[in-house]
Short mmCIF file of C-alpha atoms and ligand atoms in Angstrom, two decimals:
data_model
loop_
_atom_site.label_atom_id
_atom_site.label_comp_id
_atom_site.label_asym_id
_atom_site.label_seq_id
_atom_site.Cartn_x
_atom_site.Cartn_y
_atom_site.Cartn_z
CA MET A 10 97.87 140.13 68.22
CA ASN A 11 100.80 138.32 69.70
CA ASP A 12 102.14 134.91 68.58
CA ALA A 13 104.28 134.41 71.61
CA PRO A 14 103.59 131.30 73.71
CA ILE A 15 101.37 131.03 76.78
CA GLY A 16 103.34 129.70 79.76
CA VAL A 17 101.81 126.92 81.84
CA PHE A 18 103.45 126.05 85.13
CA ASP A 19 103.10 123.24 87.55
CA SER A 20 105.28 121.49 90.15
CA GLY A 21 105.21 118.49 87.85
CA LEU A 22 102.89 116.51 85.57
CA GLY A 23 99.61 117.74 87.03
CA GLY A 24 99.25 121.02 85.15
CA LEU A 25 98.93 118.98 82.01
CA THR A 26 95.29 118.47 82.90
CA VAL A 27 94.95 122.30 82.32
CA TRP A 28 97.47 122.37 79.43
CA SER A 29 95.33 119.79 77.50
CA GLU A 30 92.26 122.03 77.74
CA LEU A 31 94.24 125.01 76.38
CA TYR A 32 95.61 122.68 73.65
CA LYS A 33 92.13 121.55 72.65
CA LYS A 34 90.32 125.00 72.83
CA LEU A 35 93.06 127.41 71.63
CA PRO A 36 94.40 125.78 68.50
CA HIS A 37 96.39 128.78 67.37
CA GLU A 38 98.21 129.49 70.61
CA SER A 39 101.74 128.15 71.24
CA LEU A 40 102.10 126.64 74.68
CA LEU A 41 105.20 126.45 76.79
CA TYR A 42 104.81 123.99 79.61
CA PHE A 43 107.17 124.14 82.59
CA GLY A 44 106.92 121.21 84.97
CA ASP A 45 109.36 121.61 87.84
CA GLY A 46 109.81 117.86 88.59
CA LYS A 47 112.90 118.43 90.63
CA ASN A 48 111.15 119.91 93.69
CA CYS A 49 107.85 118.18 93.36
CA PRO A 50 105.72 117.71 95.46
CA TYR A 51 105.12 121.35 96.71
CA GLY A 52 102.19 120.57 98.99
CA ASP A 53 104.21 120.25 102.21
CA LYS A 54 106.92 122.93 101.44
CA THR A 55 107.16 126.41 103.01
CA GLN A 56 105.92 129.53 101.22
CA ALA A 57 109.49 130.76 100.84
CA GLU A 58 110.61 127.52 99.23
CA VAL A 59 107.75 127.38 96.76
CA THR A 60 108.04 130.98 95.83
CA ALA A 61 111.77 130.61 95.02
CA HIS A 62 111.04 127.56 92.80
CA VAL A 63 108.18 129.17 90.94
CA ASP A 64 110.21 132.43 90.53
CA GLU A 65 113.05 130.50 88.88
CA ALA A 66 110.57 128.72 86.52
CA VAL A 67 108.85 132.03 85.60
CA ARG A 68 112.12 133.73 84.82
CA ARG A 69 113.00 130.83 82.49
CA MET A 70 109.60 131.09 80.88
CA LEU A 71 110.11 134.88 80.45
CA ASP A 72 113.47 134.30 78.95
CA ALA A 73 111.67 132.01 76.46
CA GLY A 74 109.33 134.90 75.63
CA VAL A 75 105.95 133.96 77.16
CA LYS A 76 103.22 136.57 76.96
CA MET A 77 101.17 135.32 79.98
CA VAL A 78 101.51 132.58 82.53
CA VAL A 79 98.91 130.13 83.86
CA ILE A 80 100.00 128.89 87.28
CA ALA A 81 98.33 125.45 86.77
CA CYS A 82 99.10 124.54 90.39
CA ASN A 83 96.79 125.34 93.24
CA ALA A 84 99.63 125.04 95.80
CA ALA A 85 101.88 127.42 93.89
CA THR A 86 98.99 129.84 93.35
CA ALA A 87 98.12 129.80 97.10
CA MET A 88 101.75 130.53 98.02
CA ALA A 89 103.26 132.63 95.15
CA ILE A 90 100.69 134.40 93.01
CA ASP A 91 100.72 137.63 95.01
CA TYR A 92 104.47 137.74 94.71
CA LEU A 93 104.36 137.06 90.92
CA ARG A 94 101.79 139.75 90.29
CA ARG A 95 103.86 142.26 92.20
CA SER A 96 107.02 141.31 90.49
CA TYR A 97 106.31 140.91 86.84
CA SER A 98 104.17 142.90 84.37
CA ILE A 99 102.69 140.07 82.25
CA PRO A 100 99.26 138.69 83.22
CA PHE A 101 99.18 135.64 85.59
CA ILE A 102 96.22 133.37 86.00
CA GLY A 103 96.10 131.27 89.10
CA LEU A 104 94.06 128.28 90.28
CA GLU A 105 92.05 127.74 93.39
CA PRO A 106 89.67 124.94 94.28
CA ALA A 107 86.31 125.26 92.59
CA VAL A 108 84.32 125.67 95.78
CA LYS A 109 81.77 128.09 94.32
CA PRO A 110 80.41 125.92 91.51
CA ALA A 111 80.35 122.91 93.88
CA ALA A 112 78.54 124.80 96.60
CA LEU A 113 75.94 126.26 94.09
CA SER A 114 75.19 122.94 92.46
CA SER A 115 75.25 120.55 95.32
CA HIS A 116 71.88 118.84 96.10
CA SER A 117 72.89 117.15 99.30
CA GLY A 118 74.42 120.33 100.92
CA VAL A 119 77.73 118.60 101.50
CA ILE A 120 80.83 119.03 99.31
CA GLY A 121 84.30 117.49 99.51
CA VAL A 122 87.40 119.46 98.68
CA LEU A 123 90.57 117.51 97.87
CA ALA A 124 93.83 119.47 97.73
CA THR A 125 97.31 119.62 99.10
CA ALA A 126 98.10 120.95 102.62
CA ALA A 127 99.41 124.23 101.23
CA THR A 128 96.27 124.91 99.29
CA LEU A 129 93.91 124.18 102.20
CA ARG A 130 96.04 126.37 104.43
CA GLY A 131 96.05 129.27 101.83
CA ARG A 132 94.13 132.49 102.16
CA LEU A 133 92.20 131.99 98.88
CA PHE A 134 90.66 128.70 99.95
CA GLN A 135 90.04 129.84 103.50
CA GLU A 136 88.18 132.99 102.33
CA THR A 137 86.14 131.15 99.66
CA SER A 138 85.14 128.47 102.18
CA ARG A 139 83.96 131.03 104.66
CA ARG A 140 81.82 132.72 102.00
CA TYR A 141 79.94 129.44 101.26
CA ALA A 142 79.95 127.90 104.77
CA ASP A 143 76.35 128.94 105.50
CA ARG A 144 75.16 127.35 102.29
CA VAL A 145 76.96 123.96 102.34
CA GLU A 146 78.99 121.82 104.65
CA ILE A 147 82.51 121.79 103.38
CA LEU A 148 84.63 118.71 104.05
CA SER A 149 88.28 119.16 103.12
CA ALA A 150 91.09 116.64 103.01
CA VAL A 151 94.68 116.38 101.81
CA GLY A 152 94.93 113.82 99.00
CA ARG A 153 97.73 112.02 100.76
CA GLY A 154 99.85 110.14 98.24
CA PHE A 155 97.81 111.29 95.20
CA VAL A 156 100.49 113.49 93.63
CA GLU A 157 103.12 110.73 94.11
CA LEU A 158 100.88 108.17 92.37
CA VAL A 159 100.54 110.41 89.34
CA GLU A 160 104.23 111.29 89.24
CA ALA A 161 105.00 107.61 89.28
CA ASP A 162 102.48 106.80 86.51
CA ARG A 163 100.62 104.46 88.93
CA GLU A 164 97.12 105.94 88.56
CA HIS A 165 95.74 102.81 87.25
CA THR A 166 96.71 100.39 90.02
CA SER A 167 94.95 98.83 92.95
CA GLU A 168 97.26 100.90 95.14
CA ALA A 169 95.65 104.02 93.55
CA VAL A 170 92.09 102.89 94.23
CA GLU A 171 93.03 102.11 97.90
CA THR A 172 94.82 105.47 98.34
CA VAL A 173 91.90 107.36 96.91
CA ALA A 174 89.30 105.35 98.92
CA ARG A 175 91.12 106.16 102.21
CA VAL A 176 90.58 109.84 101.61
CA VAL A 177 87.35 109.97 99.74
CA GLN A 178 85.22 107.20 101.34
CA PRO A 179 84.67 109.19 104.56
CA MET A 180 83.35 112.20 102.47
CA LEU A 181 81.02 110.01 100.60
CA ASP A 182 79.85 108.45 103.86
CA ARG A 183 79.02 111.99 105.11
CA GLY A 184 76.90 112.63 101.98
CA ALA A 185 79.19 114.68 99.76
CA ASP A 186 77.77 114.81 96.24
CA ARG A 187 80.50 117.11 94.76
CA LEU A 188 84.25 116.45 94.94
CA VAL A 189 86.29 119.45 94.19
CA LEU A 190 89.62 118.47 92.63
CA GLY A 191 91.79 121.12 94.23
CA CYS A 192 95.09 119.96 92.77
CA THR A 193 95.82 119.65 89.06
CA HIS A 194 97.27 116.19 89.49
CA TYR A 195 93.99 114.76 90.71
CA PRO A 196 92.06 114.62 87.49
CA PHE A 197 94.62 111.94 86.32
CA LEU A 198 93.11 109.84 89.12
CA GLN A 199 89.54 110.12 87.76
CA ASP A 200 89.23 106.38 87.02
CA ALA A 201 90.22 105.48 90.61
CA LEU A 202 87.87 108.16 91.95
CA ARG A 203 85.05 106.75 89.83
CA GLU A 204 85.69 103.28 91.11
CA VAL A 205 85.44 104.48 94.74
CA ILE A 206 82.36 106.63 93.99
CA GLY A 207 80.64 103.58 92.43
CA ALA A 208 76.93 104.14 91.64
CA ARG A 209 76.53 107.24 93.78
CA GLU A 210 75.57 110.47 91.92
CA VAL A 211 78.69 112.47 92.64
CA GLU A 212 80.23 115.06 90.36
CA LEU A 213 83.96 115.69 90.11
CA MET A 214 84.73 119.38 89.86
CA ASN A 215 87.77 119.98 87.68
CA PRO A 216 88.52 123.67 87.07
CA ALA A 217 90.37 123.36 83.73
CA ALA A 218 87.48 124.37 81.49
CA ALA A 219 86.86 127.55 83.59
CA ILE A 220 90.61 128.39 83.52
CA GLU A 221 90.64 128.06 79.77
CA ARG A 222 87.72 130.50 79.45
CA ARG A 223 89.59 132.89 81.78
CA VAL A 224 92.66 132.56 79.63
CA GLU A 225 90.58 133.30 76.49
CA SER A 226 89.07 136.48 78.01
CA LEU A 227 92.44 137.73 79.25
CA LEU A 228 93.97 137.21 75.84
CA GLU A 229 91.14 139.32 74.38
CA GLN A 230 91.29 141.93 77.01
CA HIS A 231 95.04 142.50 76.58
CA ASP A 232 94.92 142.00 72.84
CA LEU A 233 97.31 139.12 73.06
CA GLN A 234 95.69 136.47 70.87
CA ALA A 235 97.75 134.68 68.34
CA SER A 236 96.93 135.41 64.69
CA ALA A 237 94.51 133.10 62.85
CA ASP A 238 97.25 131.68 60.68
CA HIS A 239 99.77 131.10 63.39
CA ARG A 240 101.14 127.58 63.45
CA PRO A 241 101.45 126.73 67.21
CA GLU A 242 104.54 125.11 68.81
CA TYR A 243 104.37 123.01 71.99
CA THR A 244 107.48 123.32 74.16
CA PHE A 245 108.31 121.49 77.44
CA LEU A 246 110.81 122.68 80.01
CA THR A 247 111.71 121.35 83.47
CA ALA A 248 113.99 122.03 86.46
CA ALA A 249 114.71 118.23 86.49
CA ASP A 250 116.55 116.30 83.83
CA GLU A 251 116.06 115.34 80.17
CA ALA A 252 114.34 112.08 81.22
CA TYR A 253 111.68 114.01 83.07
CA ARG A 254 111.22 116.42 80.13
CA GLN A 255 110.57 113.36 77.97
CA ARG A 256 108.01 112.14 80.54
CA LEU A 257 106.26 115.60 80.30
CA MET A 258 105.91 115.05 76.65
CA THR A 259 104.61 111.44 76.98
CA LYS A 260 102.16 112.48 79.67
CA SER A 261 100.94 115.42 77.54
CA GLU A 262 100.02 112.88 74.82
CA GLN A 263 98.02 110.95 77.42
CA ALA A 264 96.31 114.11 78.69
CA ARG A 265 95.35 114.95 75.16
CA GLN A 266 93.58 111.64 74.76
CA MET A 267 91.74 111.88 78.00
CA ASN A 268 88.33 113.38 78.56
CA PHE A 269 88.66 115.03 81.94
CA GLU A 270 85.33 115.39 83.77
N1 DGL B 17 99.54 120.14 91.06
C1 DGL B 17 99.67 120.90 92.24
C2 DGL B 17 98.47 121.59 92.65
O1 DGL B 17 97.57 121.86 91.80
C3 DGL B 17 100.36 120.42 93.49
C4 DGL B 17 101.18 119.19 93.53
C5 DGL B 17 102.32 119.31 94.54
O2 DGL B 17 102.00 119.10 95.72
O3 DGL B 17 103.33 119.61 94.15
O4 DGL B 17 98.21 121.92 93.78
#
């Protein structure tokens, strides 16, 4: 038993799509969310830069007493998870695009993977793609402008639909029936994605539920679950300013109300 908080990290607001799943499914666990905000987006930064930003955030979370950390950011996982596991003794859970479930469930034999440049370049994605390449055709594309739309709270605008269409339409035209959301910001764009997809039978693959199950099993394995009578606390930290920290809290309310696909 351990009532300390679980840390959840992202470059900004995106990791709240994972945080909300933990919030809903683990009602006794305290959660400490760290949204960098100052250095977001990470997608086009170097490995050294991202590792330094993530390391600083992890140190602040450790100072606040976290018992494990979910790197709810595909880009940060791709660039920094090996370093984190080497450097600290607490368990880390990382995210990578859900290629496997998409490849195994696709009927058309074509899947689309949307992620940042850092994630698509990363070893994890490259290896997983190779593993499924003989089973399905994997189309990958950087969601140019997607993170910026979410960070600016402009997900529900015609600009969002146009930005999403520019990237997704070519994948749909080539027959993709699964779209892997390989960046935690992207589920916030699900309405725009749905509008572009229209009547086609296309499934959006969001990894949040699988990550929550992984957290649950690691808590059990390390005997780290909060006690049944623990009253959870929800804390928000950022490398940016107080205004951004307030935005994290507001966006967390929004994420809690949403049903992510
Ligand atoms: N949310 C992050 C991810 O899952 C990346 C956003 C960024 O580029 O900072 O990859």
